[in-house]
Amino acid sequence: MSEKLALDGGTPVRESALSAEYLGASLYGQEELEAIEGVINARSPFRFYGIDLQYRVKAFEKEAMSYFGFPNALAVSSGTASLVVALKAAGIGAGDKVIVPAVTFIATAGAVVCAGAVPVFCDVDDSLNMDPDKIEDLCDDYTKAVIVVPLLGNPCQMDKVMAAAKRKNLIVIEDVAQSMGCKFVGAYQGGIGDIGCFSLQLNKVITTGEGGMVVTENPKLYERAVRYHDQGMFREKEGFLNAGAQGELLIGQNYRMSELTGAVAYEQLRRLPFIIDRCKHMFDRIVGEIQDIPGLELRRIVDQEGNIGTSILAMLPTAELGERVRKGINAENITCGYLYGGNPLYLNPQIMDQRTADASGFPFNQFAEPVVYAKGMCPIAEDKMARNMLIQISPTYTDQDADDVVAAVKKVCKAVL
Ligand SMILES: *Cc1c(COP(=O)(O)O)cnc(C)c1O
């Protein structure tokens, strides 16, 4: 006998809704407030000069370098900006192709197009991250880089990614926007490939509303990233407007971070260990109880230790059952989502139809063969995404909250599957 679902008029598992309020923002407090106050009181919101410059962006970069052990870190204005800056630092542009996962946020592919290159979609495996065994077959003479995305806190199979990239001479960019702090075999993602990209947008692990970061071990890539993000300048080396600058000069853009953002980013980074610790605890508590439910297929976690535990992504047997389970769990007052509307990225019409902001056909018209995106291109991603359910975890959850999630998932799966 299964209990009557809230969906059918039964009593919900919880009286009031449990939803994961944005990870970093849920912990905003006195520290962030004082950090902002310091910048305001100094009347110095710009990172490179001001009335009484506090160097808060610099402090954030230094803290990130020491926390993660990255040799160079550059704060930028968003996660999308971090990807554009990384691609441009790597010299990628017109006539180039970049492999991206079929399942990711649209910014991963959008940044490639912004850089003047074309995204090539790689199918996923049962981890819902890019299948590293499919990278090599997607390469042609135009392919210059691969962007891997540890999706929702779950690390990528970086040993295989790096081996494939080496064989094909690809630059490896890690888009860690959703997964700051996640690790593969003890190494922080972002520092394994050539360049790492991070976001500080509200929906990410730590947040300043908007913001991002580029990291790289390579001093040449770092210098080019600094220049691209600041109108070609490297002010710490040669001051404003490149007095005496030599061969590294290039035309850049403005992707700088403000001091107000830097001040909050610094305080948020200090909260990262707590966020990951709490989320991992809740993740283990929930997954330990739901992993053997028949018909509930949890995504494979490539490295349990390196997973930051910020969300639980699973598949149901069919799309229809997926919808019923998601509806059922939501009715029990546990927020249960549908990642990316159940679609791999390329099924979004702006990607599928290659709709750029102008009518030139660029960058898709730079190749001997036309670039074509089509349904069926990445069958595993299409199948798994259509059947997905997503439960996000908050560092503010109590053990009782986690147990409510377990109760709702068990109750609904028992009744529906
Ligand atoms: C959010 C996100 C981005 C873009 O970050 P913004 O800060 O919103 O520009 C890029 N890649 C992935 C995988 C993301 O989730």
mmCIF file with all atom_site columns, N, CA, C and O in Angstrom, residues 364-395:
data_model
loop_
_atom_site.group_PDB
_atom_site.id
_atom_site.type_symbol
_atom_site.label_atom_id
_atom_site.label_alt_id
_atom_site.label_comp_id
_atom_site.label_asym_id
_atom_site.label_entity_id
_atom_site.label_seq_id
_atom_site.pdbx_PDB_ins_code
_atom_site.Cartn_x
_atom_site.Cartn_y
_atom_site.Cartn_z
_atom_site.occupancy
_atom_site.B_iso_or_equiv
_atom_site.pdbx_formal_charge
_atom_site.auth_seq_id
_atom_site.auth_comp_id
_atom_site.auth_asym_id
_atom_site.auth_atom_id
_atom_site.pdbx_PDB_model_num
ATOM 1   N N  . PHE A 1 364 ? 29.171 30.917 -38.717 1.00 0.00 ? 364 PHE A N  1
ATOM 2   C CA . PHE A 1 364 ? 28.877 29.552 -39.166 1.00 0.00 ? 364 PHE A CA 1
ATOM 3   C C  . PHE A 1 364 ? 29.279 29.321 -40.632 1.00 0.00 ? 364 PHE A C  1
ATOM 4   O O  . PHE A 1 364 ? 29.225 28.211 -41.121 1.00 0.00 ? 364 PHE A O  1
ATOM 5   N N  . ASN A 1 365 ? 29.653 30.402 -41.328 1.00 0.00 ? 365 ASN A N  1
ATOM 6   C CA . ASN A 1 365 ? 29.938 30.296 -42.769 1.00 0.00 ? 365 ASN A CA 1
ATOM 7   C C  . ASN A 1 365 ? 31.438 30.261 -43.088 1.00 0.00 ? 365 ASN A C  1
ATOM 8   O O  . ASN A 1 365 ? 31.842 30.595 -44.193 1.00 0.00 ? 365 ASN A O  1
ATOM 9   N N  . GLN A 1 366 ? 32.230 29.855 -42.120 1.00 0.00 ? 366 GLN A N  1
ATOM 10  C CA . GLN A 1 366 ? 33.688 29.919 -42.300 1.00 0.00 ? 366 GLN A CA 1
ATOM 11  C C  . GLN A 1 366 ? 34.324 28.592 -42.721 1.00 0.00 ? 366 GLN A C  1
ATOM 12  O O  . GLN A 1 366 ? 35.542 28.473 -42.741 1.00 0.00 ? 366 GLN A O  1
ATOM 13  N N  . PHE A 1 367 ? 33.502 27.604 -43.056 1.00 0.00 ? 367 PHE A N  1
ATOM 14  C CA . PHE A 1 367 ? 34.043 26.257 -43.242 1.00 0.00 ? 367 PHE A CA 1
ATOM 15  C C  . PHE A 1 367 ? 33.667 25.698 -44.617 1.00 0.00 ? 367 PHE A C  1
ATOM 16  O O  . PHE A 1 367 ? 32.668 26.111 -45.215 1.00 0.00 ? 367 PHE A O  1
ATOM 17  N N  . ALA A 1 368 ? 34.468 24.734 -45.083 1.00 0.00 ? 368 ALA A N  1
ATOM 18  C CA . ALA A 1 368 ? 34.213 24.140 -46.396 1.00 0.00 ? 368 ALA A CA 1
ATOM 19  C C  . ALA A 1 368 ? 32.834 23.476 -46.435 1.00 0.00 ? 368 ALA A C  1
ATOM 20  O O  . ALA A 1 368 ? 32.105 23.596 -47.421 1.00 0.00 ? 368 ALA A O  1
ATOM 21  N N  . GLU A 1 369 ? 32.475 22.778 -45.347 1.00 0.00 ? 369 GLU A N  1
ATOM 22  C CA . GLU A 1 369 ? 31.160 22.132 -45.261 1.00 0.00 ? 369 GLU A CA 1
ATOM 23  C C  . GLU A 1 369 ? 30.250 22.978 -44.375 1.00 0.00 ? 369 GLU A C  1
ATOM 24  O O  . GLU A 1 369 ? 30.719 23.561 -43.400 1.00 0.00 ? 369 GLU A O  1
ATOM 25  N N  . PRO A 1 370 ? 28.943 23.039 -44.684 1.00 0.00 ? 370 PRO A N  1
ATOM 26  C CA . PRO A 1 370 ? 28.049 23.793 -43.791 1.00 0.00 ? 370 PRO A CA 1
ATOM 27  C C  . PRO A 1 370 ? 27.983 23.170 -42.397 1.00 0.00 ? 370 PRO A C  1
ATOM 28  O O  . PRO A 1 370 ? 28.120 21.954 -42.259 1.00 0.00 ? 370 PRO A O  1
ATOM 29  N N  . VAL A 1 371 ? 27.793 24.032 -41.386 1.00 0.00 ? 371 VAL A N  1
ATOM 30  C CA . VAL A 1 371 ? 27.614 23.547 -40.021 1.00 0.00 ? 371 VAL A CA 1
ATOM 31  C C  . VAL A 1 371 ? 26.128 23.243 -39.845 1.00 0.00 ? 371 VAL A C  1
ATOM 32  O O  . VAL A 1 371 ? 25.283 24.098 -40.096 1.00 0.00 ? 371 VAL A O  1
ATOM 33  N N  . VAL A 1 372 ? 25.813 22.023 -39.436 1.00 0.00 ? 372 VAL A N  1
ATOM 34  C CA . VAL A 1 372 ? 24.401 21.632 -39.283 1.00 0.00 ? 372 VAL A CA 1
ATOM 35  C C  . VAL A 1 372 ? 24.166 21.090 -37.880 1.00 0.00 ? 372 VAL A C  1
ATOM 36  O O  . VAL A 1 372 ? 24.930 20.257 -37.395 1.00 0.00 ? 372 VAL A O  1
ATOM 37  N N  . TYR A 1 373 ? 23.134 21.613 -37.217 1.00 0.00 ? 373 TYR A N  1
ATOM 38  C CA . TYR A 1 373 ? 22.697 21.045 -35.940 1.00 0.00 ? 373 TYR A CA 1
ATOM 39  C C  . TYR A 1 373 ? 21.347 20.376 -36.188 1.00 0.00 ? 373 TYR A C  1
ATOM 40  O O  . TYR A 1 373 ? 20.495 20.954 -36.876 1.00 0.00 ? 373 TYR A O  1
ATOM 41  N N  . ALA A 1 374 ? 21.152 19.196 -35.633 1.00 0.00 ? 374 ALA A N  1
ATOM 42  C CA . ALA A 1 374 ? 19.896 18.478 -35.899 1.00 0.00 ? 374 ALA A CA 1
ATOM 43  C C  . ALA A 1 374 ? 19.478 17.646 -34.703 1.00 0.00 ? 374 ALA A C  1
ATOM 44  O O  . ALA A 1 374 ? 20.312 17.218 -33.902 1.00 0.00 ? 374 ALA A O  1
ATOM 45  N N  . LYS A 1 375 ? 18.187 17.447 -34.589 1.00 0.00 ? 375 LYS A N  1
ATOM 46  C CA . LYS A 1 375 ? 17.662 16.535 -33.573 1.00 0.00 ? 375 LYS A CA 1
ATOM 47  C C  . LYS A 1 375 ? 18.266 15.154 -33.829 1.00 0.00 ? 375 LYS A C  1
ATOM 48  O O  . LYS A 1 375 ? 18.469 14.753 -34.975 1.00 0.00 ? 375 LYS A O  1
ATOM 49  N N  . GLY A 1 376 ? 18.598 14.463 -32.765 1.00 0.00 ? 376 GLY A N  1
ATOM 50  C CA . GLY A 1 376 ? 19.209 13.144 -32.901 1.00 0.00 ? 376 GLY A CA 1
ATOM 51  C C  . GLY A 1 376 ? 20.732 13.180 -32.885 1.00 0.00 ? 376 GLY A C  1
ATOM 52  O O  . GLY A 1 376 ? 21.382 12.136 -32.863 1.00 0.00 ? 376 GLY A O  1
ATOM 53  N N  . MET A 1 377 ? 21.297 14.388 -32.863 1.00 0.00 ? 377 MET A N  1
ATOM 54  C CA . MET A 1 377 ? 22.748 14.569 -32.917 1.00 0.00 ? 377 MET A CA 1
ATOM 55  C C  . MET A 1 377 ? 23.450 13.936 -31.706 1.00 0.00 ? 377 MET A C  1
ATOM 56  O O  . MET A 1 377 ? 24.492 13.308 -31.857 1.00 0.00 ? 377 MET A O  1
ATOM 57  N N  . CYS A 1 378 ? 22.886 14.133 -30.538 1.00 0.00 ? 378 CYS A N  1
ATOM 58  C CA . CYS A 1 378 ? 23.460 13.562 -29.305 1.00 0.00 ? 378 CYS A CA 1
ATOM 59  C C  . CYS A 1 378 ? 22.358 12.762 -28.613 1.00 0.00 ? 378 CYS A C  1
ATOM 60  O O  . CYS A 1 378 ? 21.670 13.263 -27.708 1.00 0.00 ? 378 CYS A O  1
ATOM 61  N N  . PRO A 1 379 ? 22.158 11.513 -29.048 1.00 0.00 ? 379 PRO A N  1
ATOM 62  C CA . PRO A 1 379 ? 20.984 10.743 -28.611 1.00 0.00 ? 379 PRO A CA 1
ATOM 63  C C  . PRO A 1 379 ? 20.950 10.470 -27.108 1.00 0.00 ? 379 PRO A C  1
ATOM 64  O O  . PRO A 1 379 ? 19.863 10.423 -26.521 1.00 0.00 ? 379 PRO A O  1
ATOM 65  N N  . ILE A 1 380 ? 22.113 10.295 -26.489 1.00 0.00 ? 380 ILE A N  1
ATOM 66  C CA . ILE A 1 380 ? 22.100 9.994  -25.049 1.00 0.00 ? 380 ILE A CA 1
ATOM 67  C C  . ILE A 1 380 ? 21.630 11.221 -24.270 1.00 0.00 ? 380 ILE A C  1
ATOM 68  O O  . ILE A 1 380 ? 20.805 11.131 -23.362 1.00 0.00 ? 380 ILE A O  1
ATOM 69  N N  . ALA A 1 381 ? 22.133 12.386 -24.660 1.00 0.00 ? 381 ALA A N  1
ATOM 70  C CA . ALA A 1 381 ? 21.703 13.624 -24.000 1.00 0.00 ? 381 ALA A CA 1
ATOM 71  C C  . ALA A 1 381 ? 20.206 13.850 -24.191 1.00 0.00 ? 381 ALA A C  1
ATOM 72  O O  . ALA A 1 381 ? 19.500 14.214 -23.248 1.00 0.00 ? 381 ALA A O  1
ATOM 73  N N  . GLU A 1 382 ? 19.713 13.632 -25.402 1.00 0.00 ? 382 GLU A N  1
ATOM 74  C CA . GLU A 1 382 ? 18.282 13.843 -25.662 1.00 0.00 ? 382 GLU A CA 1
ATOM 75  C C  . GLU A 1 382 ? 17.438 12.904 -24.812 1.00 0.00 ? 382 GLU A C  1
ATOM 76  O O  . GLU A 1 382 ? 16.446 13.310 -24.202 1.00 0.00 ? 382 GLU A O  1
ATOM 77  N N  . ASP A 1 383 ? 17.851 11.638 -24.763 1.00 0.00 ? 383 ASP A N  1
ATOM 78  C CA . ASP A 1 383 ? 17.090 10.652 -23.994 1.00 0.00 ? 383 ASP A CA 1
ATOM 79  C C  . ASP A 1 383 ? 17.117 10.966 -22.502 1.00 0.00 ? 383 ASP A C  1
ATOM 80  O O  . ASP A 1 383 ? 16.066 11.042 -21.852 1.00 0.00 ? 383 ASP A O  1
ATOM 81  N N  . LYS A 1 384 ? 18.289 11.199 -21.965 1.00 0.00 ? 384 LYS A N  1
ATOM 82  C CA . LYS A 1 384 ? 18.396 11.396 -20.509 1.00 0.00 ? 384 LYS A CA 1
ATOM 83  C C  . LYS A 1 384 ? 17.761 12.710 -20.065 1.00 0.00 ? 384 LYS A C  1
ATOM 84  O O  . LYS A 1 384 ? 17.088 12.770 -19.043 1.00 0.00 ? 384 LYS A O  1
ATOM 85  N N  . MET A 1 385 ? 17.972 13.779 -20.844 1.00 0.00 ? 385 MET A N  1
ATOM 86  C CA . MET A 1 385 ? 17.410 15.073 -20.443 1.00 0.00 ? 385 MET A CA 1
ATOM 87  C C  . MET A 1 385 ? 15.884 15.038 -20.403 1.00 0.00 ? 385 MET A C  1
ATOM 88  O O  . MET A 1 385 ? 15.267 15.632 -19.521 1.00 0.00 ? 385 MET A O  1
ATOM 89  N N  . ALA A 1 386 ? 15.272 14.336 -21.343 1.00 0.00 ? 386 ALA A N  1
ATOM 90  C CA . ALA A 1 386 ? 13.799 14.280 -21.388 1.00 0.00 ? 386 ALA A CA 1
ATOM 91  C C  . ALA A 1 386 ? 13.221 13.615 -20.141 1.00 0.00 ? 386 ALA A C  1
ATOM 92  O O  . ALA A 1 386 ? 12.060 13.837 -19.792 1.00 0.00 ? 386 ALA A O  1
ATOM 93  N N  . ARG A 1 387 ? 14.049 12.824 -19.468 1.00 0.00 ? 387 ARG A N  1
ATOM 94  C CA . ARG A 1 387 ? 13.565 12.043 -18.313 1.00 0.00 ? 387 ARG A CA 1
ATOM 95  C C  . ARG A 1 387 ? 14.119 12.562 -16.992 1.00 0.00 ? 387 ARG A C  1
ATOM 96  O O  . ARG A 1 387 ? 14.053 11.875 -15.988 1.00 0.00 ? 387 ARG A O  1
ATOM 97  N N  . ASN A 1 388 ? 14.695 13.776 -16.991 1.00 0.00 ? 388 ASN A N  1
ATOM 98  C CA . ASN A 1 388 ? 15.436 14.188 -15.787 1.00 0.00 ? 388 ASN A CA 1
ATOM 99  C C  . ASN A 1 388 ? 14.556 14.810 -14.702 1.00 0.00 ? 388 ASN A C  1
ATOM 100 O O  . ASN A 1 388 ? 13.465 15.317 -14.957 1.00 0.00 ? 388 ASN A O  1
ATOM 101 N N  . MET A 1 389 ? 15.054 14.730 -13.495 1.00 0.00 ? 389 MET A N  1
ATOM 102 C CA . MET A 1 389 ? 14.506 15.511 -12.376 1.00 0.00 ? 389 MET A CA 1
ATOM 103 C C  . MET A 1 389 ? 15.676 16.034 -11.562 1.00 0.00 ? 389 MET A C  1
ATOM 104 O O  . MET A 1 389 ? 16.719 15.393 -11.456 1.00 0.00 ? 389 MET A O  1
ATOM 105 N N  . LEU A 1 390 ? 15.498 17.254 -11.040 1.00 0.00 ? 390 LEU A N  1
ATOM 106 C CA . LEU A 1 390 ? 16.586 17.935 -10.348 1.00 0.00 ? 390 LEU A CA 1
ATOM 107 C C  . LEU A 1 390 ? 16.116 18.406 -8.975  1.00 0.00 ? 390 LEU A C  1
ATOM 108 O O  . LEU A 1 390 ? 15.109 19.100 -8.861  1.00 0.00 ? 390 LEU A O  1
ATOM 109 N N  . ILE A 1 391 ? 16.860 18.010 -7.963  1.00 0.00 ? 391 ILE A N  1
ATOM 110 C CA . ILE A 1 391 ? 16.600 18.526 -6.614  1.00 0.00 ? 391 ILE A CA 1
ATOM 111 C C  . ILE A 1 391 ? 17.853 19.253 -6.156  1.00 0.00 ? 391 ILE A C  1
ATOM 112 O O  . ILE A 1 391 ? 18.940 18.667 -6.100  1.00 0.00 ? 391 ILE A O  1
ATOM 113 N N  . GLN A 1 392 ? 17.702 20.527 -5.880  1.00 0.00 ? 392 GLN A N  1
ATOM 114 C CA . GLN A 1 392 ? 18.861 21.306 -5.467  1.00 0.00 ? 392 GLN A CA 1
ATOM 115 C C  . GLN A 1 392 ? 18.981 21.311 -3.952  1.00 0.00 ? 392 GLN A C  1
ATOM 116 O O  . GLN A 1 392 ? 18.002 21.139 -3.234  1.00 0.00 ? 392 GLN A O  1
ATOM 117 N N  . ILE A 1 393 ? 20.216 21.469 -3.498  1.00 0.00 ? 393 ILE A N  1
ATOM 118 C CA . ILE A 1 393 ? 20.505 21.381 -2.072  1.00 0.00 ? 393 ILE A CA 1
ATOM 119 C C  . ILE A 1 393 ? 21.005 22.738 -1.588  1.00 0.00 ? 393 ILE A C  1
ATOM 120 O O  . ILE A 1 393 ? 21.677 23.448 -2.330  1.00 0.00 ? 393 ILE A O  1
ATOM 121 N N  . SER A 1 394 ? 20.636 23.071 -0.355  1.00 0.00 ? 394 SER A N  1
ATOM 122 C CA . SER A 1 394 ? 21.071 24.352 0.209   1.00 0.00 ? 394 SER A CA 1
ATOM 123 C C  . SER A 1 394 ? 21.946 24.120 1.429   1.00 0.00 ? 394 SER A C  1
ATOM 124 O O  . SER A 1 394 ? 21.689 23.195 2.217   1.00 0.00 ? 394 SER A O  1
ATOM 125 N N  . PRO A 1 395 ? 22.973 24.984 1.612   1.00 0.00 ? 395 PRO A N  1
ATOM 126 C CA . PRO A 1 395 ? 23.802 24.868 2.826   1.00 0.00 ? 395 PRO A CA 1
ATOM 127 C C  . PRO A 1 395 ? 23.017 25.192 4.093   1.00 0.00 ? 395 PRO A C  1
ATOM 128 O O  . PRO A 1 395 ? 23.488 24.926 5.196   1.00 0.00 ? 395 PRO A O  1
#
